[in-house]
Amino acid sequence: MTLNYDNEALPKVLTVENMNPHIREMEYAVRGRLAIRAEELRDALAQGEKLPFKTVVSCNIGNPQQLNQKPITFFRQVVSLCENPDLLAPEKEAIVSQLYPIDAIERARQILKDVGASIGAYSHSQGVPALRKSVADFIAERDGHPADPNSIYLTQGASSGVQNILSILTQNEKSGILIPIPQYPLYSATLTLLGATPVPYYLDEETGWSLDVEEIRQTVREARSKGTDVRALVIINPGNPTGQCLDALNMQDVLTLCHQERLVLLADEVYQTNIYEPEQRPFVSFKKALKEHPQHDTIELVSFHSISKGMIGECGRRGGYFECCNLDKGVMDQLYKMASVSLCPNVSGQIMTSLMVTPPKQGDPSYELYHKEMTGLYESLRRRSKKLEAVFNDLEGVTCQPAMGSMYLFPRIRLPEKALARAAELNQKPDAFYCDLMLEATGVCVVPGSGFAQKDGTWHFRSTFLPPEELFDDFCNGIRKFHQDFMNEYNK
Ligand SMILES: Cc1ncc(COP(=O)(O)O)c(C=O)c1O
């Protein structure tokens, strides 16, 4: 037998054709082709190439600190002390107390005590018990109902929690999960990866992206009659990409539906502090709604939260949690086993999660600055959301529902026939065609509505309103000019 060592002649063992087909089929538009092109343009600018714009603005993803949002000082002070515990040594006290407020120093000491060892050590697979307890206390205070730290998992952002829960919920291609359309593509991508079936239900754009419980019931029954084992309902509240907030009565109907149709409810609440009409539509958690429902002891609920959004925007740190209510004890054991395979969520993310839920209180040395930073960011986000909404509604052929919450607007674009024909010639979806041209003309990277799915025959795009306030007028003017030029070109 001769061994062939000629590498040139050997085909690859792993190829795109023989790899896991679910990964090949999976799509995630938020970081898709347009985002890759945006990076190329950013590199070109850095190398001095002349383009029609000076900067690339990444509005394709809710990544606040990438767009110059400053981190909250207190959180970073505590985290930095935890990262470098030498600063807490008695001989450094005189210097460090000049640099850090006393409550940040005390908090870091307490966290290190809670973590027990170095933050470089693996923690409990579910998350450090004391940090989980801080999350449980936060939930209890937010909702007026107790929470059990043992029902809480700290996670690497909400994404890993969603992925774990979807994988435990699905068995095979017959397992169906109800997802909103439009949806955040974490859900469709994860279901593709798992080989399970997304069961779409539609949000109604004309009524502010509202959700019709009876329509969902019809969807469940239809899917079941075709053999899909529909097991869970995903609700994103406040919505992404659509920005709507559910009202409390609607939430009770959703819970009744879950009870009657035997569905686990997955409540994605990562935008719970991004609420821009708090009097008209305050945030109500599904945990609170559940506790006020007659079937509060039976309906199975998992709710997700994250450090990535809100005014914190620490998405690169990967922190968050989910809370389970009324799940089967055996399933909870399996969930723990799953978490233990990944050993533990990163400890810095766990620390930031605990800080998010236990910020400085009134009277603490850091409270004033914390409060000023949080309200400043909140007011600015609210102003930017209103400004961009007005810009979109002013464009020819564009309508845009307000963002009651979240970080996005999802305008509907009605494109001239000639633009539709040109997109077809290029074998592109019309909204992708429009977004490509916007990026090339303005440097603004948004995501075509087709990346989130949308009602047939309608076209949209999603943009964050995160560009910094001092650049916001330029950003809006760029979009305005692009749209005008586009319409002039294709209306001819
Ligand atoms: C609705 C929704 N859920 C979950 C996530 C995931 O967030 P992370 O994993 O950063 O917590 C996002 C991120 O944009 C989101 O918009």
XYZ file of C-alpha atoms and ligand atoms in Angstrom:
508
model
C 0.000 0.000 0.000
C 1.352 3.451 -0.890
C 0.461 6.481 1.146
C -0.335 9.593 -0.783
C 1.323 12.608 0.836
C 0.664 14.887 -2.095
C -1.530 17.521 -0.420
C -2.507 19.032 -3.741
C -4.198 15.836 -4.797
C -6.171 15.320 -1.594
C -9.705 16.675 -1.489
C -10.742 18.382 1.749
C -12.435 16.110 4.286
C -14.811 18.884 5.276
C -16.532 20.758 2.466
C -19.506 23.073 2.151
C -21.328 20.196 0.441
C -20.820 17.702 3.278
C -20.963 20.062 6.273
C -23.949 20.358 8.597
C -26.690 21.426 6.159
C -28.539 23.353 8.869
C -25.607 25.740 9.241
C -25.417 26.146 5.472
C -29.093 27.076 5.341
C -29.036 29.389 8.343
C -29.347 33.132 7.646
C -28.646 36.113 9.891
C -29.162 39.355 8.016
C -28.168 41.690 10.857
C -24.560 40.669 10.263
C -24.997 39.572 6.655
C -23.754 40.676 3.239
C -24.424 44.384 3.768
C -22.580 44.463 7.090
C -19.590 42.778 5.422
C -19.655 45.368 2.629
C -19.828 48.132 5.270
C -16.606 46.789 6.797
C -14.925 46.837 3.366
C -15.955 50.461 2.926
C -14.650 51.296 6.417
C -11.269 49.757 5.512
C -11.230 51.649 2.209
C -11.802 54.960 4.021
C -9.067 54.113 6.530
C -6.692 53.581 3.629
C -7.499 57.025 2.285
C -9.808 56.024 -0.562
C -12.178 58.796 -1.656
C -15.820 57.809 -1.170
C -19.016 59.903 -1.235
C -19.014 59.924 2.606
C -16.480 60.324 5.420
C -17.626 57.592 7.820
C -19.514 54.346 7.735
C -22.440 54.412 10.160
C -23.462 50.955 11.364
C -27.207 51.194 11.904
C -27.639 47.506 11.144
C -27.286 46.374 14.720
C -28.208 47.657 18.174
C -24.603 48.121 19.262
C -24.683 51.442 21.174
C -21.039 51.728 22.233
C -19.864 51.148 18.664
C -21.683 54.406 17.865
C -19.854 56.303 20.632
C -22.337 55.777 23.472
C -20.365 56.189 26.689
C -20.468 53.399 29.250
C -22.110 54.123 32.617
C -19.278 55.263 34.881
C -20.239 53.397 38.065
C -20.547 50.055 36.284
C -17.130 50.371 34.686
C -15.533 51.542 37.937
C -16.757 48.449 39.775
C -15.843 46.096 36.947
C -12.352 47.571 36.642
C -11.709 47.029 40.357
C -12.952 43.455 40.084
C -10.645 42.884 37.107
C -7.658 44.244 39.023
C -8.190 43.335 42.698
C -4.658 44.510 43.547
C -6.194 47.988 43.584
C -8.180 46.938 46.643
C -5.081 46.127 48.701
C -4.812 48.203 51.956
C -1.566 49.889 50.839
C -3.299 51.268 47.710
C -6.311 52.638 49.566
C -5.075 56.235 49.756
C -4.523 56.463 45.989
C -7.504 54.408 44.873
C -9.973 56.306 47.044
C -8.992 59.452 45.130
C -9.850 57.781 41.838
C -12.921 55.750 42.757
C -15.979 56.671 44.838
C -16.307 54.707 48.039
C -19.498 52.895 46.963
C -17.741 51.558 43.829
C -14.881 50.282 46.001
C -17.266 48.675 48.492
C -19.336 47.126 45.726
C -16.262 45.601 44.070
C -15.173 44.153 47.438
C -18.618 42.652 47.958
C -18.730 41.146 44.457
C -15.300 39.580 44.842
C -16.434 38.112 48.142
C -19.587 36.774 46.462
C -17.645 35.311 43.557
C -15.430 33.660 46.162
C -12.369 33.045 44.058
C -10.794 35.099 41.288
C -13.128 36.270 38.550
C -10.832 34.246 36.304
C -12.198 31.036 37.840
C -15.187 29.042 36.555
C -18.296 29.810 38.544
C -21.437 27.778 39.251
C -22.867 26.733 35.858
C -26.091 28.629 36.492
C -24.172 31.756 37.526
C -22.719 32.892 40.879
C -25.493 32.281 43.481
C -25.257 35.746 45.087
C -25.358 37.465 41.675
C -28.396 35.366 40.744
C -29.999 36.436 43.988
C -29.477 40.087 43.015
C -31.357 39.350 39.783
C -34.163 37.638 41.734
C -34.435 40.677 44.053
C -34.599 42.989 41.038
C -37.402 40.945 39.449
C -39.307 40.892 42.747
C -39.036 44.658 43.078
C -39.890 45.306 39.416
C -42.977 43.066 39.443
C -44.150 43.053 43.041
C -43.945 39.251 43.037
C -41.146 37.065 44.386
C -38.569 35.368 42.171
C -36.519 32.274 42.984
C -32.738 32.496 42.316
C -32.789 28.774 41.495
C -35.115 29.452 38.556
C -32.692 31.996 37.124
C -29.813 31.290 34.753
C -27.182 33.924 34.080
C -26.248 33.772 30.390
C -23.845 35.110 27.780
C -26.313 37.702 26.507
C -29.938 36.789 25.899
C -28.868 34.945 22.715
C -27.305 31.970 24.449
C -30.345 31.650 26.731
C -32.700 31.690 23.752
C -30.554 29.110 21.959
C -30.537 26.797 24.999
C -34.276 27.078 25.551
C -35.080 26.517 21.869
C -32.854 23.461 21.797
C -34.514 21.927 24.840
C -37.962 22.709 23.394
C -37.518 21.065 20.002
C -37.222 17.394 19.081
C -37.202 17.278 15.287
C -38.559 18.985 12.170
C -42.127 18.503 13.407
C -41.504 20.678 16.478
C -42.924 24.131 15.751
C -42.233 27.441 17.457
C -44.460 30.465 16.827
C -42.343 33.482 15.899
C -43.528 36.988 15.046
C -43.173 38.361 11.542
C -41.231 40.596 11.333
C -38.887 38.944 13.859
C -35.387 39.281 15.204
C -33.527 36.616 13.156
C -31.931 34.933 16.188
C -35.145 32.900 16.310
C -35.361 31.796 12.672
C -31.595 31.143 12.537
C -31.615 29.008 15.705
C -34.629 27.021 14.538
C -32.916 26.361 11.193
C -29.822 25.208 13.057
C -31.911 22.861 15.188
C -33.821 21.547 12.186
C -37.124 22.616 13.796
C -40.006 24.520 12.212
C -40.688 28.239 12.618
C -44.438 28.883 12.620
C -44.862 32.532 11.626
C -47.590 34.780 13.008
C -47.983 38.293 11.639
C -47.881 41.621 13.455
C -50.214 44.240 11.991
C -48.330 47.275 10.734
C -51.389 49.513 10.311
C -52.289 49.205 14.007
C -48.746 49.901 15.229
C -47.491 46.327 14.792
C -50.134 44.952 17.130
C -50.626 41.289 17.850
C -53.972 39.532 17.321
C -54.404 36.596 19.702
C -57.242 35.011 17.698
C -55.109 35.103 14.571
C -52.323 33.297 16.458
C -54.850 30.685 17.601
C -55.857 30.095 13.960
C -52.196 29.798 13.002
C -51.600 27.212 15.755
C -54.595 25.143 14.704
C -53.713 25.252 11.035
C -50.098 24.232 11.727
C -51.244 21.420 14.017
C -53.732 20.160 11.430
C -50.781 19.833 9.032
C -48.811 17.756 11.559
C -46.611 20.414 13.210
C -46.292 19.971 16.960
C -46.542 23.635 17.950
C -44.925 23.954 21.370
C -44.069 27.530 22.152
C -44.872 31.128 21.379
C -42.115 33.747 21.103
C -43.069 37.327 21.973
C -40.543 40.132 21.602
C -41.688 42.995 23.814
C -40.755 45.781 23.172
C -40.501 44.635 19.586
C -37.487 44.251 17.364
C -37.479 45.327 14.528
C -40.896 46.925 15.008
C -40.634 48.874 18.304
C -44.166 48.169 19.569
C -45.033 47.638 23.261
C -47.776 45.283 24.358
C -50.565 46.550 26.546
C -51.433 44.727 29.767
C -54.842 43.433 28.575
C -53.371 42.015 25.396
C -50.768 40.238 27.551
C -53.470 38.549 29.620
C -55.051 37.282 26.381
C -51.658 35.953 25.252
C -51.337 34.037 28.543
C -54.858 32.618 28.183
C -53.980 31.512 24.659
C -50.852 29.758 25.964
C -52.906 28.014 28.625
C -55.674 26.932 26.252
C -53.412 25.904 23.387
C -50.735 24.319 25.627
C -47.850 26.573 24.601
C -44.708 27.519 26.491
C -44.334 31.295 26.388
C -40.893 32.730 25.572
C -40.825 36.429 26.455
C -37.879 38.305 24.985
C -37.739 41.459 27.102
C -34.251 42.742 26.347
C -35.592 46.248 25.553
C -37.573 46.602 28.792
C -35.975 49.946 29.710
C -36.082 51.340 26.156
C -39.643 52.637 26.600
C -40.403 55.991 24.980
C -44.118 56.495 25.813
C -44.117 55.329 29.448
C -47.440 57.005 30.352
C -49.291 55.680 27.354
C -47.628 52.244 27.188
C -45.466 51.353 30.201
C -43.439 48.151 30.155
C -45.144 45.239 31.911
C -43.132 42.061 32.225
C -44.736 38.748 31.316
C -43.695 37.498 34.760
C -45.886 40.165 36.368
C -48.706 39.498 33.892
C -48.447 35.780 34.652
C -48.697 36.363 38.402
C -51.926 38.273 37.799
C -53.430 35.559 35.582
C -55.839 32.912 36.971
C -53.526 30.166 35.640
C -50.384 31.634 37.263
C -49.391 28.229 38.650
C -49.525 26.346 35.368
C -48.523 28.469 32.362
C -44.910 27.753 31.471
C -42.926 30.942 30.927
C -39.284 31.715 30.213
C -38.348 35.406 30.111
C -35.060 36.856 28.871
C -33.146 40.013 29.699
C -29.731 41.347 28.745
C -27.022 43.912 29.525
C -26.729 44.645 25.795
C -29.529 47.183 25.441
C -31.259 49.761 27.628
C -28.962 52.651 28.511
C -26.173 50.245 29.462
C -25.388 48.926 26.007
C -22.635 46.593 27.226
C -23.269 44.063 24.434
C -19.629 43.119 23.966
C -19.482 41.846 27.541
C -22.124 39.183 26.865
C -24.306 39.159 29.937
C -27.949 38.504 30.654
C -30.304 36.073 32.293
C -33.465 34.065 31.859
C -36.056 33.185 34.468
C -38.151 30.026 34.272
C -41.652 29.830 35.730
C -43.663 26.621 36.088
C -41.262 24.449 34.079
C -41.252 20.729 34.835
C -38.712 19.773 37.514
C -37.163 17.111 35.252
C -36.755 19.675 32.462
C -35.071 22.056 34.917
C -32.561 19.297 35.730
C -31.867 18.803 32.027
C -31.454 22.548 31.595
C -28.859 22.548 34.344
C -27.054 19.680 32.623
C -26.995 21.696 29.385
C -25.603 24.766 31.153
C -22.954 22.650 32.846
C -21.629 21.431 29.491
C -20.547 25.042 28.795
C -19.159 25.163 32.367
C -20.355 28.688 33.159
C -21.305 32.017 31.592
C -18.349 34.453 31.552
C -17.930 35.967 34.992
C -17.410 39.587 33.819
C -20.791 39.387 32.068
C -22.341 38.000 35.237
C -20.918 40.907 37.237
C -22.275 43.460 34.762
C -25.678 41.749 34.911
C -25.720 42.078 38.688
C -24.698 45.751 38.406
C -27.469 46.443 35.905
C -30.019 45.168 38.416
C -28.477 46.849 41.499
C -27.415 50.327 40.404
C -26.516 53.035 42.965
C -29.477 54.111 45.090
C -30.525 57.627 46.014
C -28.150 58.847 48.745
C -25.191 56.725 47.510
C -22.095 58.751 46.500
C -22.415 57.570 42.862
C -26.143 58.070 42.556
C -26.138 61.591 41.163
C -23.745 60.851 38.326
C -25.427 57.516 37.574
C -28.847 59.163 37.420
C -27.558 61.986 35.231
C -25.929 59.571 32.783
C -28.978 57.297 32.582
C -31.550 60.068 32.118
C -29.275 61.905 29.663
C -28.972 58.797 27.508
C -32.640 57.983 27.775
C -33.800 61.470 26.785
C -31.342 61.553 23.932
C -32.485 58.166 22.596
C -36.084 59.279 22.803
C -35.315 62.525 20.924
C -33.392 60.625 18.245
C -36.206 58.107 17.780
C -38.748 60.894 17.240
C -36.451 62.792 14.901
C -35.720 59.807 12.675
C -39.366 58.758 12.646
C -40.287 62.256 11.411
C -37.571 62.099 8.736
C -38.845 58.730 7.480
C -42.489 59.824 7.448
C -41.493 62.847 5.416
C -39.915 60.798 2.613
C -41.875 60.189 -0.569
C -43.534 56.757 -0.497
C -42.380 55.966 3.048
C -44.472 55.415 6.182
C -43.084 54.617 9.594
C -44.773 53.570 12.820
C -43.311 55.208 15.942
C -40.954 53.253 18.162
C -42.817 52.946 21.483
C -39.757 51.025 22.623
C -36.497 49.304 21.550
C -33.779 50.931 19.396
C -35.164 50.617 15.891
C -37.496 52.024 13.305
C -38.901 49.813 10.574
C -40.177 52.091 7.804
C -42.186 50.729 4.895
C -40.861 51.779 1.503
C -42.941 51.867 -1.646
C -40.524 51.700 -4.545
C -41.192 52.863 -8.116
C -41.828 50.191 -10.781
C -38.519 50.995 -12.435
C -36.659 50.270 -9.177
C -38.505 46.960 -8.758
C -37.578 46.024 -12.322
C -33.924 46.938 -11.786
C -33.795 44.871 -8.580
C -35.304 41.908 -10.449
C -32.677 42.286 -13.195
C -29.974 42.140 -10.527
C -31.699 39.145 -8.922
C -32.069 41.117 -5.707
C -34.989 41.682 -3.385
C -36.166 45.305 -3.848
C -35.456 46.263 -0.231
C -31.943 44.780 -0.418
C -31.373 46.726 -3.658
C -32.464 49.959 -1.944
C -30.304 49.312 1.156
C -27.244 48.464 -0.987
C -27.536 51.770 -2.805
C -28.049 53.631 0.481
C -24.827 52.158 1.872
C -22.807 52.986 -1.242
C -24.157 56.562 -1.377
C -24.195 57.525 2.304
C -22.112 55.014 4.285
C -25.222 54.223 6.340
C -25.656 50.486 6.824
C -29.233 49.362 7.525
C -30.868 45.939 7.167
C -33.448 45.115 4.475
C -36.855 44.081 5.826
C -36.493 40.741 4.075
C -33.864 39.849 6.720
C -36.615 39.895 9.362
C -39.394 38.579 7.062
C -42.374 40.778 6.220
C -45.853 40.529 4.727
C -45.648 39.474 1.067
C -45.523 42.388 -1.336
C -44.319 44.881 1.299
C -40.770 46.199 1.597
C -39.085 47.740 4.608
C -35.729 48.357 6.182
C -34.599 48.523 9.779
C -32.406 51.268 11.123
C -31.253 51.932 14.663
C -31.518 55.512 15.885
C -28.206 55.173 17.726
C -25.884 57.512 15.759
C -24.602 60.149 18.206
C -26.736 63.223 18.649
C -24.032 65.637 17.454
C -23.912 63.775 14.109
C -27.608 63.001 13.923
C -28.610 65.843 11.613
C -25.908 64.886 9.099
C -27.038 61.273 9.312
C -30.689 62.251 8.689
C -29.748 64.623 5.857
C -27.715 61.884 4.178
C -30.703 59.534 4.180
C -33.029 62.302 2.978
C -30.767 63.190 0.050
C -30.194 59.565 -0.895
C -33.924 58.832 -0.937
C -34.684 61.908 -2.999
C -31.980 61.005 -5.538
C -33.193 57.395 -5.633
C -36.795 58.452 -6.297
C -35.705 60.992 -8.919
C -33.677 58.324 -10.679
C -36.334 55.590 -10.647
C -39.465 57.722 -11.046
C -38.201 59.043 -14.395
C -35.013 41.005 20.495
C -33.609 40.615 20.804
N -33.382 39.531 21.534
C -32.141 39.135 21.835
C -31.060 39.831 21.385
C -29.694 39.323 21.724
O -29.051 40.157 22.570
P -27.791 39.719 23.446
O -27.463 38.314 23.121
O -26.720 40.664 23.105
O -28.279 39.864 24.849
C -31.234 40.969 20.606
C -30.080 41.709 20.068
O -30.175 42.620 19.308
C -32.550 41.374 20.316
O -32.785 42.459 19.581
